[in-house]
PDB file of C-alpha atoms in Angstrom:
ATOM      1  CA  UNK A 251     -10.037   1.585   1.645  1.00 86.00           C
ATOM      2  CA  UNK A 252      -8.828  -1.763   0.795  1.00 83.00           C
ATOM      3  CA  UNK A 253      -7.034  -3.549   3.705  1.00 92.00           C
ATOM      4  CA  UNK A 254      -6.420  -5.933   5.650  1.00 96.00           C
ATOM      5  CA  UNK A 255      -7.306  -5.599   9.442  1.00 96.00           C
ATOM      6  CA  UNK A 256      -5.516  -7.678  12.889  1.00 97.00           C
ATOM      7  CA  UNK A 257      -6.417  -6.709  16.098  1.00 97.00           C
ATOM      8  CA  UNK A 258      -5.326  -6.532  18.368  1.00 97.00           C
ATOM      9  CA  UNK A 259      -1.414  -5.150  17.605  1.00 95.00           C
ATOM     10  CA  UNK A 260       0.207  -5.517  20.460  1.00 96.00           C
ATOM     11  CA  UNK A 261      -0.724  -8.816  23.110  1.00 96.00           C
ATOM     12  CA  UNK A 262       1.177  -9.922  26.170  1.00 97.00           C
ATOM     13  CA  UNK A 263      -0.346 -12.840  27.669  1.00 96.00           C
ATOM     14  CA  UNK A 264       0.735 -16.217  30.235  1.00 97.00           C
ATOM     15  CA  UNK A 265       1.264 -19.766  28.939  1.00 97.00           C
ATOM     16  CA  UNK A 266      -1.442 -21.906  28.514  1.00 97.00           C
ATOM     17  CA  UNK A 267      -4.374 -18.904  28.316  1.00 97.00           C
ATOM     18  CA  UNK A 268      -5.972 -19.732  24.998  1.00 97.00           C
ATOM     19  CA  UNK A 269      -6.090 -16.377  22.860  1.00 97.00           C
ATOM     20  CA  UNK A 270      -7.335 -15.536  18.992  1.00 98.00           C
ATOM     21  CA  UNK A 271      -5.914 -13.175  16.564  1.00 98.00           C
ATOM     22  CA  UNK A 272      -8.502 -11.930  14.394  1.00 98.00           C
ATOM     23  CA  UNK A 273      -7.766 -11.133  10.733  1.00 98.00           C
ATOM     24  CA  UNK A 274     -10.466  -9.412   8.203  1.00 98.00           C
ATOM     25  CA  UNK A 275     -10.247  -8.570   4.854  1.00 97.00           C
ATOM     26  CA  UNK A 276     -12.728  -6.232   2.793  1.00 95.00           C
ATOM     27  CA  UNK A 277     -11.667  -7.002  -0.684  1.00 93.00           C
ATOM     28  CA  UNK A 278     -13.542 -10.077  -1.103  1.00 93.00           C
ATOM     29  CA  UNK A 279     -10.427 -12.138  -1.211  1.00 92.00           C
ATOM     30  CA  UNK A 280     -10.865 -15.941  -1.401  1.00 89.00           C
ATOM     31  CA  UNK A 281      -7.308 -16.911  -0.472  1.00 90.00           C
ATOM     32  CA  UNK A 282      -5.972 -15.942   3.054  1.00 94.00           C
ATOM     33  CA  UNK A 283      -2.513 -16.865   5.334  1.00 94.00           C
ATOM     34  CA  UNK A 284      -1.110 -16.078   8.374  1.00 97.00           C
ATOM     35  CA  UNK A 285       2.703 -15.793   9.281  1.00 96.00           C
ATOM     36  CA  UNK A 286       5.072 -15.222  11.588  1.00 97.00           C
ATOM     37  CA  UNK A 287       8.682 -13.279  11.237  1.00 95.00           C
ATOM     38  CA  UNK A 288      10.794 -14.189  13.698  1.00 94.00           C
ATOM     39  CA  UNK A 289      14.634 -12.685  13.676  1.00 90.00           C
ATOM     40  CA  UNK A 290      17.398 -14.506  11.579  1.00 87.00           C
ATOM     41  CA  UNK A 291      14.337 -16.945  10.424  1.00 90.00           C
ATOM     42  CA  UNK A 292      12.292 -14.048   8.656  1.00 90.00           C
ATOM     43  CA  UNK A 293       8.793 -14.835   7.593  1.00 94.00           C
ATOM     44  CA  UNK A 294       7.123 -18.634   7.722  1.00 94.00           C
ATOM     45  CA  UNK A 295       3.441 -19.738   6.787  1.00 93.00           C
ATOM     46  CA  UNK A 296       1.547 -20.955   9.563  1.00 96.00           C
ATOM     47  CA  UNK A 297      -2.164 -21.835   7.379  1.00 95.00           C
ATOM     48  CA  UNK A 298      -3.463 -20.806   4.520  1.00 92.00           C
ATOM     49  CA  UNK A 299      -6.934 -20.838   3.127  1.00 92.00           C
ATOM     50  CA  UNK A 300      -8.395 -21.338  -0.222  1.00 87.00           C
ATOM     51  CA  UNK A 301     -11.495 -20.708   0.686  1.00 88.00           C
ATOM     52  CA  UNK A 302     -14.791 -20.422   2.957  1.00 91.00           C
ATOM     53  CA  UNK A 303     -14.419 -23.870   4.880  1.00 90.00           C
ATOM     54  CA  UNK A 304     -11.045 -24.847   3.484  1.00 89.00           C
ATOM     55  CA  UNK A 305      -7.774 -24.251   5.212  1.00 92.00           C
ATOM     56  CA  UNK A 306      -4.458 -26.078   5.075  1.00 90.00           C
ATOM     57  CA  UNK A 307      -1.063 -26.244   7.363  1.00 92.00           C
ATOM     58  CA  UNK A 308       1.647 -24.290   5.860  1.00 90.00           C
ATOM     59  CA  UNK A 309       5.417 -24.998   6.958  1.00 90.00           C
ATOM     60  CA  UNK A 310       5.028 -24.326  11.051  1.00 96.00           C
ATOM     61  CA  UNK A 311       1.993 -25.235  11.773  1.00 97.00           C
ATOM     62  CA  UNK A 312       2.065 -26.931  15.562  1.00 97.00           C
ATOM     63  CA  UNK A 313       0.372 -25.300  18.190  1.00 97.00           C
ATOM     64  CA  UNK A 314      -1.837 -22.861  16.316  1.00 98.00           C
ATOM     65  CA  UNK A 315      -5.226 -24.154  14.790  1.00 98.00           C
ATOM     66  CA  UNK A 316      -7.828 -21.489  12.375  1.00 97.00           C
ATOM     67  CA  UNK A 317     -11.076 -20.944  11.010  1.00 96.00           C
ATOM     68  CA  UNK A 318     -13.025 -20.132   7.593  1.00 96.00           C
ATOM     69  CA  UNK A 319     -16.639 -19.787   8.946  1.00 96.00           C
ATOM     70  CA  UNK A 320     -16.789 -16.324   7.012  1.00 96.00           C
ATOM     71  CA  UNK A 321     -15.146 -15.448   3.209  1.00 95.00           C
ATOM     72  CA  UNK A 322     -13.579 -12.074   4.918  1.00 97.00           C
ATOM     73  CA  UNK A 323     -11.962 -13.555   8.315  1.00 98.00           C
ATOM     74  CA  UNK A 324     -10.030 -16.148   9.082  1.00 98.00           C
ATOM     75  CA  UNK A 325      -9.098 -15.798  13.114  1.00 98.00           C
ATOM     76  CA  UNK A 326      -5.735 -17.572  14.122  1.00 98.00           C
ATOM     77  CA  UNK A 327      -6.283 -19.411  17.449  1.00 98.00           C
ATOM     78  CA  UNK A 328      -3.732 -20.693  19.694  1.00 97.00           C
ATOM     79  CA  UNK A 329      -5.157 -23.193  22.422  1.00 95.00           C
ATOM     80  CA  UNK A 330      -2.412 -23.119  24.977  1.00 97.00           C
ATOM     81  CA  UNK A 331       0.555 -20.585  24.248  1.00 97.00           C
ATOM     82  CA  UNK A 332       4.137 -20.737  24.857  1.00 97.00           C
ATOM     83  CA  UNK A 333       6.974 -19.159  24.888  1.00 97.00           C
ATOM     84  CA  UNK A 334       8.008 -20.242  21.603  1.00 97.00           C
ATOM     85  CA  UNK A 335       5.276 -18.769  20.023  1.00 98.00           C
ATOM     86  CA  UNK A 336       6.247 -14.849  21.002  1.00 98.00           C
ATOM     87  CA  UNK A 337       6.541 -12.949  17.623  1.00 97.00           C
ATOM     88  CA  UNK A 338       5.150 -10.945  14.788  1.00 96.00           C
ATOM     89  CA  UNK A 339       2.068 -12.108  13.133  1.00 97.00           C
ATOM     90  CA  UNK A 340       0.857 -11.150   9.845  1.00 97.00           C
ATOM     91  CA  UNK A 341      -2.241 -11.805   8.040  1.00 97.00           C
ATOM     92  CA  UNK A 342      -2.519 -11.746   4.092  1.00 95.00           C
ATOM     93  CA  UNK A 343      -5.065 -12.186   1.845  1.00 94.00           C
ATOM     94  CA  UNK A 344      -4.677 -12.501  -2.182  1.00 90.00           C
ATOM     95  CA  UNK A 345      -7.301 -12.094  -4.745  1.00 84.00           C
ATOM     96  CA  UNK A 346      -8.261 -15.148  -7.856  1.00 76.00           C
ATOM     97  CA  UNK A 347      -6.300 -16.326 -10.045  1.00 75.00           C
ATOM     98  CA  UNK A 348      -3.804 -16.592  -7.149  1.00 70.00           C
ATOM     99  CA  UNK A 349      -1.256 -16.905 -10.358  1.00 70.00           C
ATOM    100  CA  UNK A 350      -2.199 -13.036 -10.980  1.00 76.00           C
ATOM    101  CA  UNK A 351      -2.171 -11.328  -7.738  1.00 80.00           C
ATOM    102  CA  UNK A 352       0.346 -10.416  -5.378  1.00 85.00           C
ATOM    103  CA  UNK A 353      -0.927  -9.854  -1.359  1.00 90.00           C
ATOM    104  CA  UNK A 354      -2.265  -7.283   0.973  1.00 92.00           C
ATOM    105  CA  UNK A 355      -0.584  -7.883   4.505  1.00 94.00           C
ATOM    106  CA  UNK A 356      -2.291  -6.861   7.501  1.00 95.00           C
ATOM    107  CA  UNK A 357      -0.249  -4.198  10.408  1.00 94.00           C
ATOM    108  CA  UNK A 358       0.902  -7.276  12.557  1.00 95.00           C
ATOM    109  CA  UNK A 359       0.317  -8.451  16.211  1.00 97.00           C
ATOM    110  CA  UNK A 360       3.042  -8.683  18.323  1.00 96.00           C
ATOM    111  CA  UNK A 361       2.271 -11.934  20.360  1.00 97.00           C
ATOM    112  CA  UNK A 362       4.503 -12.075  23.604  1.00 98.00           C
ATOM    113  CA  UNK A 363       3.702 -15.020  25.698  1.00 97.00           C
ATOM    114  CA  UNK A 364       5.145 -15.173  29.168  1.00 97.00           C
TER     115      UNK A 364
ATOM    116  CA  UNK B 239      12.159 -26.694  -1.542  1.00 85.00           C
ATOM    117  CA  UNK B 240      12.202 -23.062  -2.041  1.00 90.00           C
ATOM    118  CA  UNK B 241      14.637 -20.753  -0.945  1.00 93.00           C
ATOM    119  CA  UNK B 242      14.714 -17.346  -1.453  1.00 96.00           C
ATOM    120  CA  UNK B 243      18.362 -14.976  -0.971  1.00 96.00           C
ATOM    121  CA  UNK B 244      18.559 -11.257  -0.889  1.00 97.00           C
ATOM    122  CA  UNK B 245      22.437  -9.614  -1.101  1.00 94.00           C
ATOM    123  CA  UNK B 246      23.287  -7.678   0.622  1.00 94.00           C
ATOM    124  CA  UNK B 247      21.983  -7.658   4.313  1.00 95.00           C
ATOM    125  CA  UNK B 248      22.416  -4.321   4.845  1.00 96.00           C
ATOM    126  CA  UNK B 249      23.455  -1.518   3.227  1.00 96.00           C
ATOM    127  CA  UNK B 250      23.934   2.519   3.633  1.00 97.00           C
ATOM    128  CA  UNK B 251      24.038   4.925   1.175  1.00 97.00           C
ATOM    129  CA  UNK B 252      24.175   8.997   1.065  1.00 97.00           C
ATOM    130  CA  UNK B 253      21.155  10.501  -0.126  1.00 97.00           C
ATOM    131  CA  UNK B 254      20.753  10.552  -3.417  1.00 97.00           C
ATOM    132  CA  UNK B 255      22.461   7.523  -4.732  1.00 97.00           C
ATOM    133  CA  UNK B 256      20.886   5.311  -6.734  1.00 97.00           C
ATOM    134  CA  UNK B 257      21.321   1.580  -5.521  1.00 96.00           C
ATOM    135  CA  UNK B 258      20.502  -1.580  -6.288  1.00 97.00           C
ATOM    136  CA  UNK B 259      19.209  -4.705  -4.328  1.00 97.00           C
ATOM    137  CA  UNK B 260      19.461  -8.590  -5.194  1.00 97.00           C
ATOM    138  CA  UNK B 261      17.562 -11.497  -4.885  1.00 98.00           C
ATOM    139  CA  UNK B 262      17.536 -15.154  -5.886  1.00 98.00           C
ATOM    140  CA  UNK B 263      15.343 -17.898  -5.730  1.00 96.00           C
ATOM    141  CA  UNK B 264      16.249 -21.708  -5.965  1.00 95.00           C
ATOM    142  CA  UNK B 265      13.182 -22.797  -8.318  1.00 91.00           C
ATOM    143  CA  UNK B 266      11.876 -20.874 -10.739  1.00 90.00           C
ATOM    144  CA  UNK B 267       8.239 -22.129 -10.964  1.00 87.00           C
ATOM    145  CA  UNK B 268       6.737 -19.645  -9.987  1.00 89.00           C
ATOM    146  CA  UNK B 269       3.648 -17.313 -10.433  1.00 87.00           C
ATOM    147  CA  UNK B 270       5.172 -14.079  -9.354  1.00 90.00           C
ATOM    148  CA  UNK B 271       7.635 -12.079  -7.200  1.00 94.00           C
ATOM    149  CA  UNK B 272       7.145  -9.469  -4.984  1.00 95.00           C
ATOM    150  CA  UNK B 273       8.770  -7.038  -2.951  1.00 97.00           C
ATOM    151  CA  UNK B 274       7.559  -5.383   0.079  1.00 96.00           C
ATOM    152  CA  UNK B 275       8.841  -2.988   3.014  1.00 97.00           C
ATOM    153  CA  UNK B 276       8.719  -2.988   5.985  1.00 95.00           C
ATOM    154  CA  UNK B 277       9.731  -0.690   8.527  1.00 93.00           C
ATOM    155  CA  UNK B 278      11.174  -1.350  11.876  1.00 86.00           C
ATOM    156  CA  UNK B 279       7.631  -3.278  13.560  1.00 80.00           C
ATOM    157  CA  UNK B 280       5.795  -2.878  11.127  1.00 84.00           C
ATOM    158  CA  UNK B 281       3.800  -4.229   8.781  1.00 89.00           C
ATOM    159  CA  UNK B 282       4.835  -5.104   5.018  1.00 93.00           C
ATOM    160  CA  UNK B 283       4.019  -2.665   2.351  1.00 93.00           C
ATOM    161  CA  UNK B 284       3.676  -4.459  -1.259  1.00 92.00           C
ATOM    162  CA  UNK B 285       5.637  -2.099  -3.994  1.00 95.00           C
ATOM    163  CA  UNK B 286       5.916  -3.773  -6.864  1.00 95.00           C
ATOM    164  CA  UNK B 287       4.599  -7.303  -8.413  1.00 93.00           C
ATOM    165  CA  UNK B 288       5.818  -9.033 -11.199  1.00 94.00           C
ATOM    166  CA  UNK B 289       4.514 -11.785 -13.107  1.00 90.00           C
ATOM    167  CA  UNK B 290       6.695 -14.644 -13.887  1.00 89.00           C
ATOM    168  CA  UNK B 291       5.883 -13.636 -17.628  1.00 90.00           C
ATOM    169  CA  UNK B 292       7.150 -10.285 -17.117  1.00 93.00           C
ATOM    170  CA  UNK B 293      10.943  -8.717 -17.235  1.00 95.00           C
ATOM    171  CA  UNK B 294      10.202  -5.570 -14.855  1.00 95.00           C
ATOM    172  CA  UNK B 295       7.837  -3.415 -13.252  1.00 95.00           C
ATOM    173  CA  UNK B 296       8.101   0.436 -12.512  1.00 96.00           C
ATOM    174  CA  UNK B 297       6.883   2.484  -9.738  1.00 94.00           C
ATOM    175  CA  UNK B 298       7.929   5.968  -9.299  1.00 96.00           C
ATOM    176  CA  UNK B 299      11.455   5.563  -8.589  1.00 97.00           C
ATOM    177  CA  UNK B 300      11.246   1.868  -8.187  1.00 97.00           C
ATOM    178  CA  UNK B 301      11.921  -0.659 -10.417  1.00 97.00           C
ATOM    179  CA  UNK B 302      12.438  -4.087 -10.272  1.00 97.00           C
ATOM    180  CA  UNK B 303      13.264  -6.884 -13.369  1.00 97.00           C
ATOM    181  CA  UNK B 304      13.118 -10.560 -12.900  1.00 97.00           C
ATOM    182  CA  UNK B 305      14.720 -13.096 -14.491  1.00 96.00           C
ATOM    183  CA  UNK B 306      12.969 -16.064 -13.977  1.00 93.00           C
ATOM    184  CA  UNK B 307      15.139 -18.694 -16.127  1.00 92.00           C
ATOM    185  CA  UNK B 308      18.336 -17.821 -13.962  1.00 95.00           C
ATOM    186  CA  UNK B 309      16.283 -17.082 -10.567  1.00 95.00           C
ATOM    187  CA  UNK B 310      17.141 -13.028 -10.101  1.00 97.00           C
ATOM    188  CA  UNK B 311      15.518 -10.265  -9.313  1.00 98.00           C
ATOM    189  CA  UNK B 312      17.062  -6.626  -8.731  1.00 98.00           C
ATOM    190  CA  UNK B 313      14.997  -3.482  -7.203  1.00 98.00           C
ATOM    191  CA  UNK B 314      16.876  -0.312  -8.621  1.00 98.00           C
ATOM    192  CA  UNK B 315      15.978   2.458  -6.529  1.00 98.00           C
ATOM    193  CA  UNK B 316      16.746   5.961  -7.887  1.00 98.00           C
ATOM    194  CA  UNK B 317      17.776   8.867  -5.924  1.00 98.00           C
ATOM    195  CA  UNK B 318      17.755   7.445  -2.637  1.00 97.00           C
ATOM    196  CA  UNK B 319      16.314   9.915   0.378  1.00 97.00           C
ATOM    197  CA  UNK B 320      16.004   8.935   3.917  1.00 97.00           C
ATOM    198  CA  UNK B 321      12.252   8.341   3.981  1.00 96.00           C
ATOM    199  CA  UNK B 322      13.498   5.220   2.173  1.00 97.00           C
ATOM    200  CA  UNK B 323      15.444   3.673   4.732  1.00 97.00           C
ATOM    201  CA  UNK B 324      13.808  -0.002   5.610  1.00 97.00           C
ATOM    202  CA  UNK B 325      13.837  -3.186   5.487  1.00 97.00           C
ATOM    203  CA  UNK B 326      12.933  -4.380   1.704  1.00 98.00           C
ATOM    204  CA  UNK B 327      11.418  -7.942   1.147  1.00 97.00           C
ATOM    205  CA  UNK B 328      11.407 -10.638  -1.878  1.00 97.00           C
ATOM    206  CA  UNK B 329       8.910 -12.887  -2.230  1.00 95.00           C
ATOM    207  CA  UNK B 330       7.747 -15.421  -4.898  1.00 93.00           C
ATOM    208  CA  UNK B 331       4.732 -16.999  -4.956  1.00 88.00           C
ATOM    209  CA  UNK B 332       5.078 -21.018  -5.682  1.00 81.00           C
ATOM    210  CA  UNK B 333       3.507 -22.497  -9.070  1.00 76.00           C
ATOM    211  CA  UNK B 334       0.989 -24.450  -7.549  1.00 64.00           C
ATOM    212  CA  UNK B 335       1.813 -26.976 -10.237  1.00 56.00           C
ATOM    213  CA  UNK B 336       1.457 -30.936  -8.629  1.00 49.00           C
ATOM    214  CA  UNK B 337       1.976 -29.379  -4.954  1.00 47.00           C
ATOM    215  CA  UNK B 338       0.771 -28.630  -1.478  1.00 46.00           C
ATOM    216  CA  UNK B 339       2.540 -24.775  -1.587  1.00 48.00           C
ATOM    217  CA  UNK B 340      -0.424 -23.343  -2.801  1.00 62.00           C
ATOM    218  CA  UNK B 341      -0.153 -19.938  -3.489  1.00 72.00           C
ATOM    219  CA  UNK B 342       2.455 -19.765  -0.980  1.00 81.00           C
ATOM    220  CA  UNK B 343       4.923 -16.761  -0.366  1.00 88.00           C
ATOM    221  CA  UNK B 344       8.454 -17.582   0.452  1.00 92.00           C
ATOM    222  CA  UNK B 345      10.631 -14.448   1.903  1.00 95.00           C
ATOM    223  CA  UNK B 346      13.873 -13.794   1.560  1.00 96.00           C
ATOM    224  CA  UNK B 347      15.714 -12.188   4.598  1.00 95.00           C
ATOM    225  CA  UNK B 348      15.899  -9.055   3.806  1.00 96.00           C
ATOM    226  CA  UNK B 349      17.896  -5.817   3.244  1.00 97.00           C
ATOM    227  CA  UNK B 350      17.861  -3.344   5.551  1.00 97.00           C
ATOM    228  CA  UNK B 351      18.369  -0.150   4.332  1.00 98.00           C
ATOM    229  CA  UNK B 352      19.671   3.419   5.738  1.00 97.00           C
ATOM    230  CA  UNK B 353      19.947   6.091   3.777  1.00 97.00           C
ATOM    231  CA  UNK B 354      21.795   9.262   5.600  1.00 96.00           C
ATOM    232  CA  UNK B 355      21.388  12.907   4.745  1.00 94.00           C
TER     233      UNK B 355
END
């Protein structure tokens, strides 16, 4: 079956205690993005990736950093949570021409950081 | 900069009623538009894409049009039943054209929906 996979869903952790979020895809996807829905400010990019080895900051980027090693995962890392940072992560990945495809979200991981 | 508006909020409808939900986007270079659900913490379900070349897209009894040159999109949903009740989700997906949004999604808020037996 075609998805997208996060793990893990659910993740309560303390401030400061670096965590990842790992995200894999098994459609061969080039492009992948992470975001995070927060209420009354609904979805935002955090990174995006065109590629193995090539990632870019999307429009709230601070305090989270990721990865490309591998075409099919792209782990979102956050070096020294805070509180600000609880919420509702999603990972996406669209297939090429990124003009012709729409995206496969992944379940979500609900981050709350204490 | 992007922004992307879905009317209304919320609604609730009887079972059985067809309805209809609204969004608008600021800048209409874009690849494609999609709309999603989700339901309550959860993750988003894609239900219908639609290229920027297109007018509308069926699914069942989904279907959304877009109208890129004015910035609209509707999602007509026919003979609403309660399994249907969520939140539903625009998105466009930025013409890369010159800029930085590659491939980027931007969301609207939402509508949630409740549909009562």
């Amino acid at each position: 079956e075609a998805q997208v996979t996060q793990n893990p869903r659910y993740l309560i952790t303390v401030t400061g205690k670096k965590l990842t979020v790992t995200c894999s895809q098994n459609m061969n996807h080039e492009y992948m993005s992470w975001y995070r829905q927060d209420p009354g400010l609904g979805l935002r990019q955090i990174y995006y990736s065109m590629n193995v080895e090539v990632t870019d900051k999307g429009d709230v980027p601070e305090g989270y950093k990721v990865s490309r090693k591998e075409k099919r995962n792209f782990p979102l890392i956050l070096e020294s949570p805070s509180p600000n940072q609880t919420s509702l992560y999603f990972c996406a990945s669209s297939g090429r021409p990124v003009s012709l495809y729409g995206y496969t979200f992944g379940s979500g991981t609900r981050l709350t950081v204490v | 900069k992007q922004e992307v508006t879905q009317i209304p909020a919320a609604l609730s409808v009887p079972e059985g009623e067809n309805l209809v939900l609204n969004c608008s986007f600021t800048d209409s270079a874009i690849y494609n538009l999609q709309w999603f659900r989700q339901d309550p913490g959860k993750g988003l379900t894609s239900l219908l894409l639609i290229q920027s070349s297109q007018r509308e897209q069926t699914s069942g009894r989904l279907n959304a049009s877009l109208d890129k040159s004015s910035g609209r999109s509707t999602l007509y949903i026919a003979a609403s039943q309660p399994g249907d009740s969520a939140t539903y989700l625009c998105a466009v997906k930025e013409d890369v054209a010159g800029g930085t949004s590659y491939g980027k999604l931007t969301f609207g808020q939402g509508t949630i929906l409740t549909v009562h037996p």
